Coordinates of C-alpha atoms and ligand atoms in Angstrom, one line a residue:
X231 CA 290.9 17.8 69.5
X232 CA 290.7 18.2 73.2
X233 CA 287.1 18.7 74.7
X234 CA 287.0 22.5 75.9
X235 CA 285.4 23.2 79.1
X236 CA 282.7 25.3 78.9
X237 CA 281.1 27.5 82.0
X238 CA 277.3 28.8 81.6
X239 CA 276.4 32.1 83.3
X240 CA 272.9 32.6 84.1
X241 CA 272.8 28.6 83.9
X242 CA 269.3 28.5 85.8
X243 CA 267.7 30.9 83.5
X244 CA 265.5 29.9 80.4
X245 CA 268.6 30.6 78.1
X246 CA 270.9 28.8 80.5
X247 CA 268.9 25.7 80.7
X248 CA 268.9 25.5 76.5
X249 CA 272.5 25.4 77.1
X250 CA 272.4 22.6 79.5
X251 CA 270.2 20.9 77.2
X252 CA 272.1 21.4 74.0
X253 CA 275.5 21.0 75.1
X254 CA 274.8 17.3 77.2
X255 CA 276.3 15.4 74.1
X256 CA 278.3 18.0 72.5
X257 CA 281.4 16.6 70.8
X258 CA 283.6 19.8 71.5
X259 CA 282.4 21.2 74.7
X260 CA 281.8 19.8 78.1
X261 CA 279.8 21.8 80.9
X262 CA 282.4 22.1 83.5
X263 CA 280.8 25.5 85.4
X264 CA 277.4 26.7 86.3
X265 CA 276.8 30.1 87.4
X266 CA 273.9 31.7 88.7
X267 CA 272.8 34.4 91.2
X268 CA 274.1 34.5 94.8
X269 CA 270.7 33.2 95.7
X270 CA 271.6 30.0 93.7
X271 CA 275.1 29.5 94.6
X272 CA 276.2 26.9 96.7
X273 CA 273.1 24.7 96.0
X274 CA 272.7 21.7 94.0
X275 CA 271.6 22.5 90.2
X276 CA 268.6 20.5 90.7
X277 CA 267.8 22.0 94.1
X278 CA 267.6 25.5 92.7
X279 CA 266.9 25.5 88.8
X280 CA 263.1 25.3 88.0
X281 CA 263.5 23.2 84.9
X282 CA 261.2 24.0 82.2
X283 CA 262.6 21.4 79.5
X284 CA 260.5 18.5 78.5
X285 CA 263.5 15.8 79.0
X286 CA 265.0 15.6 82.1
X287 CA 268.0 17.3 83.7
X288 CA 271.3 15.5 82.4
X289 CA 272.5 13.5 85.2
X290 CA 276.1 14.8 85.3
X291 CA 274.6 18.5 85.7
X292 CA 271.9 17.6 88.2
X293 CA 274.4 17.2 91.2
X294 CA 276.8 19.6 90.2
X295 CA 277.3 22.9 92.4
X296 CA 275.9 26.0 91.0
X297 CA 278.7 28.6 91.5
X298 CA 278.7 32.4 92.0
X299 CA 279.7 35.1 89.2
X300 CA 283.5 35.5 89.7
X301 CA 286.7 36.1 87.4
X302 CA 287.8 32.8 88.3
X303 CA 285.8 30.3 87.0
X304 CA 286.8 26.5 86.2
X305 CA 286.6 26.7 82.4
X306 CA 288.3 27.8 79.3
X307 CA 285.4 29.8 78.2
X308 CA 282.0 31.1 78.8
X309 CA 278.6 31.0 77.5
X310 CA 276.4 34.2 78.9
X311 CA 272.9 34.0 79.6
X312 CA 272.7 37.0 82.0
X313 CA 270.6 39.9 81.7
X314 CA 272.2 42.7 80.4
X315 CA 272.1 44.7 83.9
X316 CA 274.6 41.9 85.0
X317 CA 276.5 41.1 82.0
X318 CA 277.4 44.9 81.5
X319 CA 280.0 44.5 84.2
X320 CA 280.4 40.6 84.3
X321 CA 281.3 40.1 80.6
X322 CA 284.4 42.7 80.4
X323 CA 285.6 41.5 84.0
X324 CA 285.8 38.0 82.7
X325 CA 287.1 39.4 79.0
X326 CA 289.8 40.7 81.5
X327 CA 290.4 37.7 83.3
X328 CA 291.5 36.2 79.9
X329 CA 287.9 34.2 79.4
X330 CA 286.3 34.2 75.8
X331 CA 282.7 35.3 76.6
X332 CA 280.1 34.1 73.9
X333 CA 277.0 36.1 75.0
X334 CA 273.3 36.4 74.2
X335 CA 273.1 39.5 76.3
X336 CA 272.5 42.7 74.6
X337 CA 275.1 44.6 76.5
X338 CA 277.8 44.6 73.9
X339 CA 276.1 43.8 70.5
X340 CA 276.3 47.2 69.0
X341 CA 279.9 47.8 70.4
X342 CA 282.0 48.6 67.3
X343 CA 284.8 46.1 68.2
X344 CA 282.5 43.1 69.5
X345 CA 281.2 40.7 66.7
X346 CA 277.4 40.3 66.2
X347 CA 277.5 37.1 64.7
X348 CA 275.4 34.6 62.5
X349 CA 278.0 32.2 61.0
X350 CA 276.0 31.5 58.1
X351 CA 275.5 35.2 57.6
X352 CA 278.7 37.1 58.4
X353 CA 281.4 34.7 59.6
X354 CA 284.3 36.9 58.8
X355 CA 283.1 39.3 61.4
X356 CA 285.1 37.5 64.0
X357 CA 288.1 39.7 62.6
X358 CA 286.8 42.5 64.7
X359 CA 287.9 40.4 67.9
X360 CA 291.5 41.5 67.2
X361 CA 290.6 45.0 67.8
X362 CA 289.5 44.0 71.5
X363 CA 292.0 45.1 74.3
X364 CA 291.3 43.7 77.5
X365 CA 295.0 43.3 78.5
X366 CA 294.4 39.3 77.8
X367 CA 293.6 36.6 75.9
X368 CA 289.7 37.2 76.6
X369 CA 287.0 38.6 74.3
X370 CA 283.4 39.2 74.0
X371 CA 281.3 37.8 70.7
X372 CA 277.5 38.1 70.8
X373 CA 274.3 36.5 69.0
X374 CA 271.8 38.9 68.1
X375 CA 268.3 39.2 69.2
X376 CA 266.1 36.3 68.8
X377 CA 263.6 38.1 66.2
X378 CA 266.6 39.8 64.7
X379 CA 268.2 36.1 64.0
X380 CA 265.1 34.8 62.0
X381 CA 264.8 38.2 60.0
X382 CA 268.4 38.6 59.2
X383 CA 268.7 34.9 58.1
X384 CA 265.8 35.5 55.8
X385 CA 267.4 39.0 54.3
X386 CA 270.7 37.7 53.5
X387 CA 270.1 35.7 50.4
X388 CA 268.0 38.6 49.0
X389 CA 270.3 41.1 50.0
X390 CA 273.0 39.1 48.0
X391 CA 271.1 38.5 45.1
X392 CA 268.7 42.0 44.7
X393 CA 269.8 44.3 47.0
X394 CA 267.3 45.5 49.8
X395 CA 266.3 49.1 50.2
X396 CA 263.5 49.0 53.0
X397 CA 261.8 46.2 55.5
X398 CA 258.6 46.2 57.1
X399 CA 258.4 43.6 59.9
X400 CA 255.6 42.4 62.1
X401 CA 256.7 39.9 64.8
X402 CA 254.7 37.6 67.0
X403 CA 257.0 36.4 69.4
X404 CA 256.7 33.5 71.9
X405 CA 256.3 33.7 75.6
X406 CA 259.7 32.2 76.4
X407 CA 261.4 34.8 74.9
X408 CA 260.8 36.8 77.9
X409 CA 262.4 34.3 80.1
X410 CA 261.0 32.7 83.2
X411 CA 258.6 33.7 84.7
X412 CA 258.5 36.1 82.2
X413 CA 255.1 37.6 80.9
X414 CA 252.5 37.4 83.5
X415 CA 249.7 34.8 83.1
X416 CA 247.1 37.5 83.1
X417 CA 248.8 39.2 80.1
X418 CA 249.6 36.5 78.3
X419 CA 246.8 33.8 78.2
X420 CA 244.2 34.4 75.4
X421 CA 245.7 38.1 74.7
X422 CA 248.1 39.6 72.5
X423 CA 250.5 42.2 74.2
X424 CA 251.4 44.8 71.3
X425 CA 254.6 45.9 72.9
X426 CA 257.9 44.4 73.8
X427 CA 260.6 46.9 75.8
X428 CA 263.4 47.8 73.4
X429 CA 262.7 45.0 70.7
X430 CA 261.9 47.4 67.9
X431 CA 265.3 49.2 68.0
X432 CA 267.0 45.8 67.7
X433 CA 265.4 45.1 64.9
X434 CA 266.4 48.3 63.4
X435 CA 270.1 48.2 64.2
X436 CA 271.3 44.6 64.9
X437 CA 270.6 43.4 61.2
X438 CA 272.2 46.4 59.9
X439 CA 275.8 45.4 61.6
X440 CA 275.0 41.8 60.5
X441 CA 274.8 42.7 57.0
X442 CA 277.7 45.3 57.3
X443 CA 280.9 44.6 55.4
X444 CA 284.4 44.7 57.2
X445 CA 286.8 46.6 55.1
X446 CA 290.6 47.0 56.3
X447 CA 289.3 45.5 59.7
X448 CA 286.6 47.7 60.4
X449 CA 283.1 47.2 60.3
X450 CA 280.9 49.5 57.7
X451 CA 277.3 49.1 58.6
X452 CA 274.5 48.4 56.1
X453 CA 272.1 51.0 55.7
X454 CA 268.8 49.3 55.2
X455 CA 265.4 50.9 56.3
X456 CA 263.8 48.6 58.7
X457 CA 260.2 49.4 60.3
X458 CA 259.2 46.9 62.8
X459 CA 256.2 46.3 65.0
X460 CA 256.8 43.4 67.8
X461 CA 253.9 41.8 69.5
X462 CA 254.0 39.2 72.4
X463 CA 251.7 35.9 71.2
X464 CA 250.5 32.9 73.4
X465 CA 252.8 30.9 71.9
X466 CA 255.3 28.8 74.1
X467 CA 258.3 28.7 71.6
X468 CA 259.0 29.8 68.3
X469 CA 258.7 33.4 67.0
X470 CA 256.7 34.3 63.6
X471 CA 257.6 37.4 61.4
X472 CA 255.5 38.7 58.6
X473 CA 258.2 40.4 56.6
X474 CA 257.8 43.0 53.6
X475 CA 260.4 44.1 51.4
X476 CA 261.8 46.6 49.0
X477 CA 264.3 45.5 46.5
X478 CA 267.0 47.0 44.6
X479 CA 265.9 45.1 41.5
X480 CA 263.2 43.7 40.0
X481 CA 263.1 39.9 40.4
X482 CA 260.1 37.9 39.4
X483 CA 258.5 35.8 42.5
X484 CA 260.3 32.7 41.3
X485 CA 263.9 34.1 41.6
X486 CA 262.9 35.3 45.3
X487 CA 261.9 31.7 46.0
X488 CA 265.0 30.4 44.2
X489 CA 267.4 33.1 46.3
X490 CA 266.1 31.2 49.5
X491 CA 266.4 28.0 48.0
X492 CA 269.9 28.3 46.5
X493 CA 271.4 29.8 49.5
X494 CA 274.7 28.2 50.2
X495 CA 276.3 28.7 53.8
X496 CA 279.8 30.4 53.7
X497 CA 280.8 28.0 56.4
X498 CA 279.1 24.3 55.1
X499 CA 282.6 23.0 54.4
X500 CA 283.7 23.7 58.4
X501 CA 281.3 20.8 59.5
X502 CA 280.2 22.2 62.7
X503 CA 278.2 20.0 64.8
X504 CA 275.4 22.5 65.4
X505 CA 275.0 23.7 61.8
X506 CA 271.8 22.6 60.1
X507 CA 272.0 20.9 56.5
X508 CA 269.9 24.1 55.1
X509 CA 269.8 27.3 57.0
X510 CA 266.5 28.1 55.2
X511 CA 263.5 25.6 54.4
X512 CA 260.8 27.1 52.4
X513 CA 257.3 25.8 52.4
X514 CA 255.0 25.5 49.3
X515 CA 252.2 24.7 51.6
X516 CA 250.4 28.5 52.2
X517 CA 249.4 27.3 55.7
X518 CA 252.8 26.8 56.6
X519 CA 255.5 27.5 58.8
X520 CA 253.8 27.2 62.0
X521 CA 255.5 27.2 65.4
X522 CA 254.1 23.9 66.9
X523 CA 254.8 22.1 63.5
X524 CA 257.9 23.5 62.2
X525 CA 260.0 25.0 65.4
X526 CA 262.2 21.9 65.3
X527 CA 263.5 21.5 61.9
X528 CA 267.2 21.2 61.5
X529 CA 267.0 20.7 65.4
X530 CA 265.8 24.1 65.8
X531 CA 268.6 25.8 63.9
X532 CA 266.7 26.2 60.5
X533 CA 264.8 29.3 59.8
X534 CA 261.8 28.5 57.9
X535 CA 259.9 30.7 55.3
X536 CA 256.7 30.5 53.3
X537 CA 254.0 32.3 51.8
X538 CA 256.3 34.3 49.6
X539 CA 254.0 36.3 47.4
X540 CA 254.1 40.1 45.7
X541 CA 253.0 43.1 48.2
X542 CA 250.9 45.3 47.0
X543 CA 252.9 48.4 48.5
X544 CA 256.3 47.5 48.6
X545 CA 257.7 44.0 46.4
X546 CA 257.7 41.1 48.2
X547 CA 256.1 39.9 51.3
X548 CA 256.4 36.2 52.9
X549 CA 256.6 34.6 56.6
X550 CA 259.6 33.7 58.8
X551 CA 259.8 31.3 61.5
X552 CA 262.4 30.5 64.0
X553 CA 263.2 28.9 67.4
X554 CA 263.8 31.5 69.5
X555 CA 265.7 29.6 72.2
X556 CA 267.8 27.7 70.3
X557 CA 268.5 29.2 67.0
X558 CA 268.0 32.7 68.8
X559 CA 269.5 32.1 71.8
X560 CA 271.6 29.1 72.9
X561 CA 272.1 27.1 69.9
X562 CA 273.3 30.2 67.9
X563 CA 275.6 30.9 70.8
X564 CA 277.0 27.3 70.5
X565 CA 277.3 27.5 66.9
X566 CA 279.4 30.8 67.3
X567 CA 281.5 28.8 69.6
X568 CA 282.2 26.0 67.0
X569 CA 283.1 28.6 64.3
X570 CA 285.4 30.2 66.8
X571 CA 287.1 26.7 67.6
X572 CA 287.8 26.3 63.6
X573 CA 288.9 29.8 63.0
X574 CA 291.7 29.4 65.7
X575 CA 290.2 31.8 68.4
X576 CA 289.0 29.2 70.7
X577 CA 291.4 27.2 72.4
X578 CA 292.0 25.7 76.1
X579 CA 292.6 28.4 78.6
X580 CA 296.1 27.4 79.4
X581 CA 297.6 27.1 75.6
Ligands
NAP711 P1 266.3 34.3 83.0 O1 265.3 33.2 82.7 O2 265.6 35.5 83.7 O3 267.4 33.7 83.9 C1 268.4 34.9 84.2 C2 269.6 34.0 84.8 O4 270.4 34.9 85.1 C3 269.2 32.9 85.8 O5 270.1 32.1 85.8 C4 269.8 33.8 87.1 O6 270.1 33.1 88.3 C5 270.9 34.4 86.6 N1 271.3 35.7 87.0 C6 270.8 36.7 88.1 N2 271.2 37.8 88.5 C7 272.5 37.1 88.5 C8 273.8 37.5 88.9 N3 273.7 38.8 89.6 N4 274.8 36.8 88.9 C9 275.0 35.6 88.6 N5 273.9 35.4 87.5 C10 272.4 35.8 87.9 O7 266.5 35.1 81.5 P2 266.7 34.3 79.9 O8 265.3 34.3 79.2 O9 267.1 33.1 80.1 O10 267.7 35.6 79.5 C11 269.0 35.7 79.4 C12 269.7 36.5 78.6 O11 269.7 36.0 77.2 C13 269.0 38.1 78.5 O12 270.1 38.8 78.5 C14 268.1 37.8 77.6 O13 268.0 39.2 77.0 C15 269.0 37.2 76.2 N6 267.9 36.2 75.2 C16 267.2 35.6 75.6 C17 266.4 34.8 74.7 C18 265.0 34.1 75.2 O14 264.2 33.4 73.9 N7 264.6 33.9 76.5 C19 266.6 35.0 73.7 C20 267.8 35.8 73.1 C21 268.4 36.5 74.1 P3 268.9 32.6 89.3 O15 268.0 31.5 89.1 O16 269.9 32.2 90.4 O17 268.3 34.0 89.7

């Protein structure tokens, strides 16, 4: 297949940098446009980005000129790492101009015709694209909030096998989830901040959209009761979540464990370049998973689960770890784009 030209909106930000890193050797996509604010536009990428990655900036990218936001960009589609305040206007404008927009921003996640997508969970939700009417070939597809991703990947096998009634989740979210410069050092160091603006609402709503079903082309939301409490902790990358579930049936602890282990990705046969061998890895060692040790399983695309055990109040409890800027942001969006290629939604701009 022809390599598609990808633009990155918000290319100098925390998520934008992850896109740059992950797309360096991508077999299907090549970065052809880097977009940031007017302050950065017109300069070489290396001169305006505050590069936070551990590897150096890819050579071809370092000297590329950063472009201002516009609806005429030299690319076939865009990945968006914009804040919602900018994405609210920019993403529809680009869709109207004919660009597929694969977004990380919250702006359109809950829109009834916009897929909120985790390819291993709800690949059929891309059918909603057909209801979008931008008077062009453009459309918007979103990926969930970074803490929703780990939670929903863990809920999916239990929901399929046993049915879920209610979920309690307490998150311990990494600093990188707040972007750069993010949380002030005076708040972050040796401290826990027990509030992340807007995060708990996302954890209530987004899993219900992701686990919803498409009937006659329309989305029917799931109706799980979810009670989240979100905390920012002094960890660089990797969101850890303590999850408790009330199930509709009464499986043994072994059956719960087996449901995670037996989960087969519905897109496994598509051979998408960013799909990990296993969506879920279950640890037996009760000290695991830990962000620093297990963050990069499956190149950051695997969700780790540990400490599966009965709960004294609901049915079962366990720990979930996911990489917030890879699986929870840029890597998840790239996997979405790969699925859209295979499903025939993503082609070169001129075809
Ligand atoms: P960030 O580090 O603050 O980066 C923001 C980016 O947007 C920068 O490249 C900035 O460019 C650019 N920008 C700002 N105003 C602009 C404008 N008017 N026109 C064009 N570009 C503009 O933020 P982030 O953490 O990468 O987050 C980006 C988005 O992803 C947000 O919607 C966030 O909620 C979402 N998200 C983040 C994570 C995470 O783990 N960090 C996870 C999932 C989703 P300049 O450098 O020129 O200012």
